[in-house]
Coordinates of C-alpha atoms in Angstrom, one line a residue:
M1 CA 130.1 101.5 124.4
K2 CA 132.4 100.1 121.8
L3 CA 131.0 101.3 118.5
R4 CA 134.0 102.2 116.3
P5 CA 134.0 105.9 115.3
G6 CA 133.8 106.1 111.5
G7 CA 132.9 102.1 111.1
T8 CA 134.6 99.9 108.4
G9 CA 134.8 152.8 92.5
N10 CA 132.3 155.6 92.2
S11 CA 129.3 156.4 90.0
D12 CA 128.2 159.6 88.3
T13 CA 124.6 158.6 88.6
P14 CA 122.8 160.5 91.4
A15 CA 121.7 158.4 94.4
G16 CA 118.4 156.8 93.9
A17 CA 118.5 157.1 90.1
R18 CA 119.3 154.3 87.6
S19 CA 121.3 154.8 84.4
P20 CA 119.8 153.3 81.2
L21 CA 122.9 151.0 81.0
V22 CA 122.2 149.6 84.4
T23 CA 118.5 149.1 83.7
L24 CA 119.2 147.3 80.4
A25 CA 121.8 145.1 82.1
A26 CA 119.3 144.3 84.9
V27 CA 116.7 143.3 82.3
A28 CA 119.1 141.1 80.5
V29 CA 120.1 139.4 83.7
A30 CA 116.5 138.9 84.7
L31 CA 115.6 137.5 81.2
A32 CA 118.4 135.0 81.4
A33 CA 117.5 134.0 85.0
V34 CA 113.8 133.6 84.3
A35 CA 114.2 131.8 81.0
G36 CA 116.8 129.5 82.5
A37 CA 115.0 128.6 85.7
S38 CA 112.9 125.9 84.2
T39 CA 116.0 123.7 83.5
L40 CA 117.6 124.0 86.9
G41 CA 117.8 120.6 88.5
G42 CA 116.4 118.8 85.5
D43 CA 117.4 117.2 82.2
A44 CA 117.8 119.5 79.3
G45 CA 115.4 117.3 77.3
A46 CA 112.7 117.2 79.9
T47 CA 109.3 117.6 78.4
A48 CA 107.1 118.0 81.5
S49 CA 104.8 121.0 81.3
A50 CA 104.6 123.8 83.8
G51 CA 103.0 122.8 87.1
E52 CA 103.5 119.1 86.4
A53 CA 105.3 117.4 89.2
E54 CA 108.4 115.3 88.8
R55 CA 110.3 113.0 91.2
A56 CA 113.6 114.1 92.7
P57 CA 115.8 112.3 95.2
V58 CA 115.8 113.5 98.7
E59 CA 119.0 115.4 99.8
R60 CA 118.9 114.7 103.5
S61 CA 117.6 111.8 105.7
T62 CA 117.4 111.5 109.4
L63 CA 117.2 108.3 111.4
V64 CA 117.0 107.4 115.1
C65 CA 117.8 103.9 116.6
P66 CA 116.4 102.8 120.0
Q67 CA 118.7 101.7 122.8
P68 CA 119.2 97.9 122.4
S69 CA 118.8 95.3 125.1
A70 CA 120.4 95.8 128.5
A71 CA 121.1 92.1 128.9
E72 CA 124.7 91.2 129.7
S73 CA 124.8 88.5 126.9
A74 CA 123.4 90.9 124.3
E75 CA 125.2 91.1 120.9
T76 CA 124.0 94.0 118.8
R77 CA 124.8 94.0 115.1
Y78 CA 124.4 97.2 113.1
T79 CA 124.2 97.5 109.3
A80 CA 123.8 100.8 107.4
H81 CA 123.2 100.9 103.7
T82 CA 122.2 103.3 100.9
P83 CA 121.1 101.5 97.7
G84 CA 122.7 102.5 94.4
E85 CA 126.1 102.2 92.7
A86 CA 129.2 103.8 94.0
G87 CA 130.2 106.8 91.9
E88 CA 131.6 110.2 92.0
A89 CA 128.6 111.9 93.6
E90 CA 129.4 113.3 97.0
G91 CA 127.6 112.5 100.2
S92 CA 128.1 111.2 103.8
S93 CA 126.2 109.4 106.4
G94 CA 126.7 108.4 110.1
L95 CA 125.1 108.3 113.5
T96 CA 126.2 109.6 117.0
P97 CA 125.4 108.1 120.4
L98 CA 122.7 109.7 122.5
T99 CA 122.4 110.1 126.3
E100 CA 119.9 108.1 128.3
H101 CA 117.7 110.2 130.5
V102 CA 115.8 108.7 133.4
P103 CA 112.3 110.2 133.9
G104 CA 111.9 111.9 137.3
T105 CA 115.5 113.1 137.5
A106 CA 116.2 116.9 137.6
F107 CA 115.9 118.5 134.2
D108 CA 115.1 122.1 133.2
P109 CA 114.0 122.3 129.6
D110 CA 114.6 126.0 129.6
E111 CA 118.1 125.8 131.0
D112 CA 119.8 125.8 127.7
E113 CA 117.8 128.8 126.5
D114 CA 118.6 130.7 129.7
D115 CA 122.3 130.0 129.3
E116 CA 122.2 131.1 125.7
S117 CA 120.4 134.4 126.7
E118 CA 123.0 135.1 129.4
E119 CA 125.9 134.4 126.9
E120 CA 124.3 136.7 124.3
A121 CA 124.0 139.5 126.9
E122 CA 127.6 139.1 127.9
D123 CA 128.6 139.1 124.2
E124 CA 126.7 142.4 123.6
E125 CA 128.5 144.0 126.6
T126 CA 131.8 142.9 125.3
D127 CA 131.1 144.2 121.8
S128 CA 130.3 147.7 123.2
E129 CA 133.3 147.8 125.4
D130 CA 136.2 146.8 123.1
P131 CA 136.0 146.2 119.4
E132 CA 139.4 144.4 119.3
D133 CA 138.4 142.0 122.1
S134 CA 135.2 141.4 120.2
A135 CA 137.1 140.5 117.0
D136 CA 139.3 138.1 119.0
E137 CA 136.3 136.5 120.6
D138 CA 134.7 136.0 117.2
A139 CA 137.8 134.3 116.0
D140 CA 137.8 132.1 119.1
S141 CA 134.2 131.3 118.6
E142 CA 134.8 130.2 115.0
E143 CA 137.7 128.0 116.1
A144 CA 135.6 126.5 118.9
A145 CA 132.8 125.8 116.4
D146 CA 135.2 124.1 114.0
A147 CA 136.7 122.0 116.8
E148 CA 133.2 121.0 117.9
A149 CA 132.3 120.0 114.3
D150 CA 135.5 117.9 114.1
A151 CA 134.7 116.3 117.4
D152 CA 131.2 115.4 116.2
A153 CA 132.6 113.9 113.1
A154 CA 135.0 111.8 115.1
D155 CA 132.2 110.5 117.3
R156 CA 130.1 109.3 114.3
V157 CA 129.6 105.6 113.9
L158 CA 128.6 103.6 110.9
A159 CA 130.0 106.4 108.8
G160 CA 129.6 105.9 105.0
D161 CA 130.9 107.8 102.0
R162 CA 129.4 105.9 99.0
P163 CA 126.2 104.1 98.2
G164 CA 125.9 100.4 97.4
V165 CA 128.4 99.4 100.2
P166 CA 127.1 98.2 103.6
V167 CA 128.7 99.6 106.7
T168 CA 128.6 97.3 109.7
D169 CA 129.6 97.2 113.4
T170 CA 128.9 95.0 116.4
V171 CA 128.6 95.8 120.1
D172 CA 128.9 93.2 122.8
G173 CA 127.1 93.6 126.1
P174 CA 124.5 95.9 127.5
D175 CA 126.2 99.3 126.8
A176 CA 125.1 99.9 123.2
P177 CA 123.4 103.4 123.2
A178 CA 120.6 104.9 121.3
L179 CA 121.7 106.5 118.1
A180 CA 120.7 109.4 115.8
G181 CA 122.2 110.6 112.6
T182 CA 121.8 111.9 109.1
A183 CA 122.8 111.1 105.5
D184 CA 123.1 113.7 102.9
G185 CA 123.9 114.0 99.2
A186 CA 124.2 110.8 97.3
L187 CA 123.8 108.8 100.6
A188 CA 120.4 110.3 101.6
P189 CA 118.0 108.5 99.2
G190 CA 117.0 105.2 100.8
W191 CA 119.5 105.3 103.7
T192 CA 118.6 102.4 105.9
V193 CA 120.0 101.3 109.3
Q194 CA 119.2 97.9 110.9
Q195 CA 120.0 96.9 114.4
T196 CA 119.6 93.3 115.3
T197 CA 120.3 92.1 118.9
L198 CA 120.9 88.5 119.8
V199 CA 120.3 87.7 123.5
D200 CA 121.5 84.1 124.1
G201 CA 120.9 81.8 127.0
A202 CA 118.0 81.3 129.4
G203 CA 116.1 84.0 131.2
D204 CA 113.9 87.0 130.3
G205 CA 114.8 88.9 127.2
R206 CA 116.2 85.9 125.4
G207 CA 115.7 86.1 121.6
L208 CA 116.5 87.8 118.4
L209 CA 115.4 91.5 118.5
G210 CA 115.3 93.4 115.2
A211 CA 114.5 97.0 114.6
A212 CA 114.8 99.2 111.5
C213 CA 116.0 102.6 112.6
Q214 CA 113.1 105.1 111.9
Q215 CA 112.5 108.6 110.7
P216 CA 111.5 110.8 113.6
D217 CA 108.0 112.1 113.6
T218 CA 105.3 113.8 115.7
S219 CA 102.8 110.9 116.1
F220 CA 102.9 107.1 116.3
W221 CA 100.2 104.4 116.7
F222 CA 101.0 100.9 118.0
A223 CA 98.9 97.7 118.4
G224 CA 100.1 94.6 120.4
A225 CA 101.7 96.1 123.5
S226 CA 100.8 94.6 126.9
T227 CA 100.8 95.3 130.6
A228 CA 100.2 91.6 131.6
D229 CA 102.3 90.1 134.3
E230 CA 104.4 88.0 132.0
R231 CA 105.3 91.0 129.8
A232 CA 107.7 93.8 130.4
D233 CA 107.1 96.4 127.7
Y234 CA 109.1 99.6 127.5
I235 CA 108.5 102.4 125.0
H236 CA 111.7 104.0 123.8
L237 CA 111.4 107.8 123.0
T238 CA 114.4 109.2 121.2
N239 CA 114.9 112.9 120.5
P240 CA 117.4 113.7 117.8
D241 CA 117.1 117.5 118.0
D242 CA 118.7 120.0 120.3
G243 CA 115.6 121.2 122.1
A244 CA 113.6 119.2 124.7
T245 CA 110.1 118.0 124.0
V246 CA 107.2 116.6 126.0
V247 CA 105.6 113.4 124.8
D248 CA 102.1 112.3 125.6
I249 CA 101.3 108.5 125.7
D250 CA 97.8 107.2 125.6
L251 CA 96.9 103.5 126.2
F252 CA 93.8 101.8 124.9
G253 CA 92.3 98.5 126.0
P254 CA 89.2 96.4 125.3
E255 CA 86.9 99.0 127.0
G256 CA 88.6 102.1 125.5
R257 CA 91.2 104.5 126.8
L258 CA 92.9 103.4 130.0
A259 CA 92.9 105.8 132.9
P260 CA 96.5 107.1 133.4
I261 CA 98.2 107.1 136.8
V262 CA 99.4 110.6 136.2
E263 CA 98.0 113.1 133.7
E264 CA 101.3 114.5 132.4
G265 CA 103.6 113.9 129.6
V266 CA 107.2 112.5 129.5
T267 CA 110.0 115.0 129.1
V268 CA 112.6 114.0 126.5
P269 CA 115.7 116.2 126.6
G270 CA 117.4 117.2 123.3
G271 CA 119.9 114.6 122.1
A272 CA 118.6 112.0 124.6
T273 CA 116.5 108.8 124.9
V274 CA 114.0 107.9 127.5
R275 CA 112.6 104.4 128.4
V276 CA 109.1 104.2 129.9
R277 CA 107.7 101.0 131.2
L278 CA 104.0 100.8 130.2
T279 CA 103.0 99.5 133.7
T280 CA 104.1 102.9 135.1
L281 CA 101.4 104.6 133.0
T282 CA 98.4 102.6 134.1
E283 CA 97.2 100.3 136.9
A284 CA 95.3 98.1 134.4
S285 CA 96.7 94.7 133.5
E286 CA 95.8 94.0 129.8
D287 CA 97.1 91.3 127.4
A288 CA 96.6 93.5 124.4
L289 CA 96.9 97.2 124.1
G290 CA 96.8 100.0 121.6
V291 CA 99.3 102.9 122.1
H292 CA 99.3 106.5 120.8
V293 CA 102.5 108.6 121.1
V294 CA 102.4 112.3 120.4
A295 CA 105.2 114.8 120.7
R296 CA 103.9 118.3 121.7
T297 CA 106.7 120.0 120.0
G298 CA 109.6 118.9 117.7
R299 CA 109.8 115.2 116.7
V300 CA 110.9 111.9 118.2
G301 CA 111.4 108.3 117.4
A302 CA 109.2 105.8 119.2
Q303 CA 109.5 102.0 119.3
I304 CA 108.3 99.4 121.9
Q305 CA 110.6 96.7 123.3
A306 CA 108.5 93.8 124.4
V307 CA 109.9 91.1 126.7
D308 CA 108.0 87.9 127.6
T309 CA 109.0 85.6 130.4
E310 CA 108.3 82.5 128.2
D311 CA 108.2 83.6 124.6
G312 CA 111.4 85.7 124.2
A313 CA 111.6 89.3 123.1
D314 CA 111.4 91.6 120.1
W315 CA 110.7 95.2 119.0
L316 CA 107.2 96.4 118.2
A317 CA 107.3 99.0 115.4
P318 CA 104.5 101.6 114.8
V319 CA 101.9 101.1 112.2
T320 CA 102.8 102.9 109.0
S321 CA 99.5 102.7 107.1
P322 CA 96.2 102.7 109.0
D323 CA 94.0 103.3 105.9
G324 CA 92.2 100.3 104.5
P325 CA 92.6 97.8 103.0
V326 CA 95.2 97.2 105.7
V327 CA 98.0 94.7 105.0
L328 CA 100.1 92.9 107.6
P329 CA 102.8 91.1 105.7
G330 CA 105.3 88.5 106.8
V331 CA 103.6 85.6 108.5
P332 CA 106.1 82.7 108.3
A333 CA 105.0 79.3 107.0
D334 CA 105.9 77.5 110.3
A335 CA 104.0 79.9 112.6
E336 CA 102.7 78.1 115.6
S337 CA 100.2 80.8 116.6
V338 CA 98.9 84.1 115.1
R339 CA 97.1 86.7 117.1
L340 CA 95.5 89.8 115.6
V341 CA 95.4 92.9 117.8
A342 CA 93.4 95.8 116.2
F343 CA 91.4 98.9 117.0
T344 CA 90.1 102.0 115.2
P345 CA 90.9 105.4 116.7
G346 CA 88.2 107.0 114.5
E347 CA 84.8 108.1 115.6
S348 CA 82.9 105.2 113.9
D349 CA 83.0 101.5 114.3
I350 CA 84.4 99.4 111.5
T351 CA 83.6 95.9 110.3
A352 CA 86.6 94.5 108.3
R353 CA 86.7 91.4 106.1
V354 CA 89.6 89.1 107.0
G355 CA 91.7 87.6 104.2
F356 CA 94.9 85.6 104.2
A357 CA 97.0 86.0 101.0
G358 CA 98.9 82.8 100.6
P359 CA 101.0 81.2 97.8
T360 CA 98.1 80.5 95.5
S361 CA 95.2 82.8 96.5
T362 CA 93.6 84.9 99.2
I363 CA 91.4 82.8 101.5
T364 CA 88.9 83.7 104.1
P365 CA 89.5 81.9 107.4
A366 CA 86.6 79.8 108.6
G367 CA 85.1 81.2 111.8
N368 CA 87.0 84.5 111.4
E369 CA 85.5 85.9 108.2
T370 CA 85.2 89.4 109.7
V371 CA 86.3 91.4 112.7
H372 CA 84.2 94.1 114.3
L373 CA 86.2 97.1 115.7
R374 CA 84.5 99.4 118.1
S375 CA 85.8 103.0 118.2
G376 CA 88.7 103.3 120.6
M377 CA 88.4 99.7 121.9
V378 CA 91.0 97.0 121.3
E379 CA 90.0 93.7 119.8
S380 CA 92.2 90.6 120.0
V381 CA 91.5 87.6 117.8
E382 CA 93.3 84.2 117.6
L383 CA 94.0 83.2 114.0
D384 CA 96.0 80.0 114.5
T385 CA 94.2 78.1 111.7
V386 CA 94.9 80.7 109.1
V387 CA 98.5 79.7 108.2
Q388 CA 98.3 75.9 107.6
G389 CA 101.9 75.6 106.7
E390 CA 102.0 78.5 104.2
A391 CA 103.6 81.9 104.5
G392 CA 101.4 84.9 103.7
S393 CA 100.0 88.2 104.7
L394 CA 96.8 89.2 106.5
V395 CA 94.5 91.7 104.7
L396 CA 91.8 93.6 106.5
T397 CA 89.3 95.3 104.2
P398 CA 86.5 97.6 105.6
E399 CA 83.1 96.4 104.6
G400 CA 80.1 98.4 103.3
D401 CA 80.0 102.1 104.3
T402 CA 82.3 101.6 107.3
A403 CA 85.6 103.4 106.8
G404 CA 88.3 104.9 108.9
P405 CA 91.8 104.2 110.2
I406 CA 92.7 100.7 111.5
V407 CA 95.6 100.3 113.8
A408 CA 96.6 96.6 113.7
A409 CA 99.5 94.2 114.3
L410 CA 100.0 90.5 114.5
L411 CA 101.8 88.7 117.3
V412 CA 103.3 85.6 115.7
T413 CA 105.1 82.7 117.5
R414 CA 107.3 79.9 116.2
E415 CA 107.9 76.8 118.3
E416 CA 110.5 73.9 118.3
D417 CA 110.8 71.2 120.9
G418 CA 108.8 73.3 123.4
E419 CA 110.8 76.4 122.9
R420 CA 108.9 79.4 121.7
E421 CA 109.8 82.8 120.2
F422 CA 107.6 85.6 119.1
A423 CA 107.7 88.6 116.7
F424 CA 105.4 91.4 115.7
L425 CA 104.0 92.3 112.2
P426 CA 102.4 95.8 112.2
A427 CA 100.2 97.0 109.4
T428 CA 102.5 98.6 106.8
A429 CA 102.4 101.0 103.9
S430 CA 102.9 99.6 100.4
I431 CA 106.1 100.0 98.3
E432 CA 105.4 102.6 95.7
E433 CA 109.0 102.7 94.4
Q434 CA 111.5 100.9 96.6
S435 CA 112.4 99.7 100.1
T436 CA 115.6 98.4 101.6
A437 CA 116.2 95.8 104.4
A438 CA 119.7 95.9 105.8
G439 CA 121.5 93.4 108.1
N440 CA 120.7 90.3 106.1
V441 CA 122.7 87.1 106.7
P442 CA 123.2 84.4 104.0
G443 CA 121.0 81.4 104.6
E444 CA 119.0 83.1 107.3
T445 CA 116.9 85.6 105.3
R446 CA 113.6 85.5 103.6
L447 CA 111.6 88.1 101.7
I448 CA 107.8 87.8 101.9
L449 CA 106.1 89.7 99.0
T450 CA 102.3 90.2 98.6
A451 CA 100.4 91.6 95.7
T452 CA 96.9 92.5 96.9
D453 CA 95.1 93.6 93.7
E454 CA 97.1 93.1 90.4
D455 CA 100.2 91.2 89.4
V456 CA 103.4 93.0 90.4
E457 CA 106.8 92.8 88.7
V458 CA 109.5 93.2 91.3
E459 CA 113.3 93.6 91.2
V460 CA 115.3 92.4 94.1
L461 CA 118.7 93.9 94.4
T462 CA 121.3 92.2 96.5
S463 CA 124.2 94.3 97.6
A464 CA 127.8 93.1 98.2
G465 CA 128.5 91.8 101.6
D466 CA 130.5 93.7 104.2
E467 CA 133.1 90.9 103.9
G468 CA 132.9 90.2 100.2
G469 CA 130.8 89.2 97.2
E470 CA 129.2 90.9 94.3
P471 CA 125.9 92.7 93.9
A472 CA 123.2 91.1 91.9
T473 CA 119.7 91.6 90.6
E474 CA 116.8 89.2 90.3
T475 CA 113.4 89.8 88.7
L476 CA 110.2 88.0 89.8
T477 CA 106.4 88.4 89.4
V478 CA 104.0 88.3 92.3
P479 CA 100.6 87.2 91.1
A480 CA 97.5 89.1 92.2
G481 CA 96.1 88.1 95.6
T482 CA 99.1 85.9 96.5
T483 CA 102.3 85.9 98.5
V484 CA 105.7 84.9 97.3
T485 CA 108.5 83.8 99.7
H486 CA 111.9 84.6 98.2
A487 CA 115.4 83.6 99.3
P488 CA 117.9 85.4 97.1
E489 CA 120.0 82.9 95.3
S490 CA 122.8 85.4 94.8
A491 CA 123.2 85.6 98.6
E492 CA 124.9 82.2 98.7
E493 CA 128.0 83.8 97.2
I494 CA 128.0 86.7 99.6
E495 CA 130.2 86.9 102.7
G496 CA 129.1 88.8 105.8
R497 CA 126.0 91.0 106.2
Y498 CA 124.3 92.5 103.2
A499 CA 121.3 94.6 102.1
L500 CA 118.2 93.7 100.0
T501 CA 116.4 96.4 98.0
V502 CA 112.9 95.6 96.7
R503 CA 111.9 97.7 93.7
R504 CA 108.4 97.7 92.3
V505 CA 108.8 97.8 88.6
S506 CA 105.2 97.7 87.4
G507 CA 101.7 96.4 88.2
G508 CA 99.5 96.7 91.3
T509 CA 100.0 97.2 95.0
L510 CA 103.0 95.6 96.7
H511 CA 103.6 94.9 100.4
A512 CA 106.7 93.3 101.8
A513 CA 108.5 92.1 104.9
R514 CA 111.9 90.5 105.7
M515 CA 112.4 87.7 108.1
L516 CA 115.7 86.9 109.8
T517 CA 116.1 83.5 111.6
E518 CA 118.7 82.1 113.9
D519 CA 118.7 78.9 115.9
R520 CA 120.4 78.9 119.3
D521 CA 120.1 76.1 121.8
D522 CA 117.2 74.7 119.9
V523 CA 115.3 78.0 120.1
P524 CA 113.8 79.0 116.8
M525 CA 114.7 82.7 117.1
F526 CA 113.4 85.1 114.5
T527 CA 112.4 88.7 113.8
V528 CA 110.4 90.3 111.1
Q529 CA 110.7 93.8 109.8
T530 CA 108.0 95.1 107.4
L531 CA 109.2 97.2 104.4
P532 CA 107.2 100.4 103.7
D533 CA 108.3 102.6 100.9
D534 CA 111.6 104.3 101.8
R535 CA 110.4 107.7 100.5
S536 CA 113.8 108.2 98.8
S537 CA 112.3 110.6 96.3
V538 CA 109.8 113.5 96.6
S539 CA 107.4 115.2 94.2
V540 CA 108.7 118.5 93.0
P541 CA 106.4 120.8 91.0
R542 CA 108.0 122.1 87.8
T543 CA 108.0 125.8 86.9
S544 CA 108.0 127.7 83.6
P545 CA 109.4 131.1 82.6
D546 CA 107.1 134.0 83.7
L547 CA 108.3 137.1 81.8
G548 CA 105.6 139.1 83.5
V549 CA 107.8 139.5 86.5
L550 CA 109.8 142.1 84.6
S551 CA 106.8 144.5 84.6
R552 CA 106.0 144.2 88.3

């Protein structure tokens, strides 16, 4: 593990009574507090009425990154970025390495609680025996806490102190750990971390594996995993919190939920990551699976690392928007094959109309006009004839009275001189305000932007590179029902890795993805990360003065 810490006196009033002076003073203070409350955190000239919500930037963000490839030839590149301009606003960001836990090894989830209870009991005995010793121990505890905080800060990697400037690092070999961390203050809104691993040479695991570090949650849905002989799929469960949790994993195939080998969850200790191979969960061999991950308590990160003996490797991210119309953005123009894997976890079957939003319009593929999804059963459809040399996005629209969640992803391959490489495109939420893709490389990056219903005006902000260059902004329009592929012109003047922020300025619904490419030994390596809204702001209800509190 070679990540660099820090990266680039008395009263005459009887007890229980109040003097008129004190009462008047209290009223004055209350009036001032109540009357002034409506302007706290907002502009003095704000005109929003009471109860009307306004947007405010988030003050803290948490991300977890899965453990990268264990291949000896792996090179993992990290890029962290918060969009915005560097200013005087305070904030910090960074991640710390997590411990890998192997399922089945001894672990007592109540051990920490038992130790804490024993320590608390000992402290109480000490307090009752000698006050001076207690005071000394309190001081020692404070010093120990300060020392621990300093140590944690020293262990942080990809540490940032201002927005608008990418922070990068690179780890060679198989020892890169899983990471978890936070950003606060000015660095919290839109904080994004990308890890991209290049595994060069022949053999299993070869390819370009890209993953956007994710916000931990309690539930995740995946489509496109596999337990086939040629695949080795591992689900990575990452726990950023102190307490242990148990995670349940359900697998779904063409005939419904697969019978598990063991009916018990996976324990993920606090501050640890666990890898679980899908073939250890079921005896069934299936080419296409749906996966549901649920944390019984707390929250985790979950991503699936898929390795194919012939077609390379990549990360499968969870679906971020299962509600229709469902959009799967980012199909490259030179895709050799496109396979849709989809199912509905709802109680009712769904028939969805299939559309492909290309450069000029949305077309319906001949022979695949619709796809029928039976409740809980995975459907796999080959859509090789959809692309026809044009980049685009797949759109699934429920027909008639059928409605419900759709969990879907595309397995896309590119081929050159017989060498193939694959990537996953899960259904993704739209960009309401903005989304950021970090870890871009000049000449090897493409944005794929789709407007599903109305024209959308978009700003693309290019950051400075970690080795030089200036930030820039470009504006473009994505016509309704089409997809625009965009390679930022300003990136040609950038040195090193940089970030792209896509901002929806006006118009309809916008979906986006970012594709990274790299050719090694004639292998057309690539990876695609979809770009859901970064949720950098939240809706905060406004309040108005309520002088009635003074009479309560």
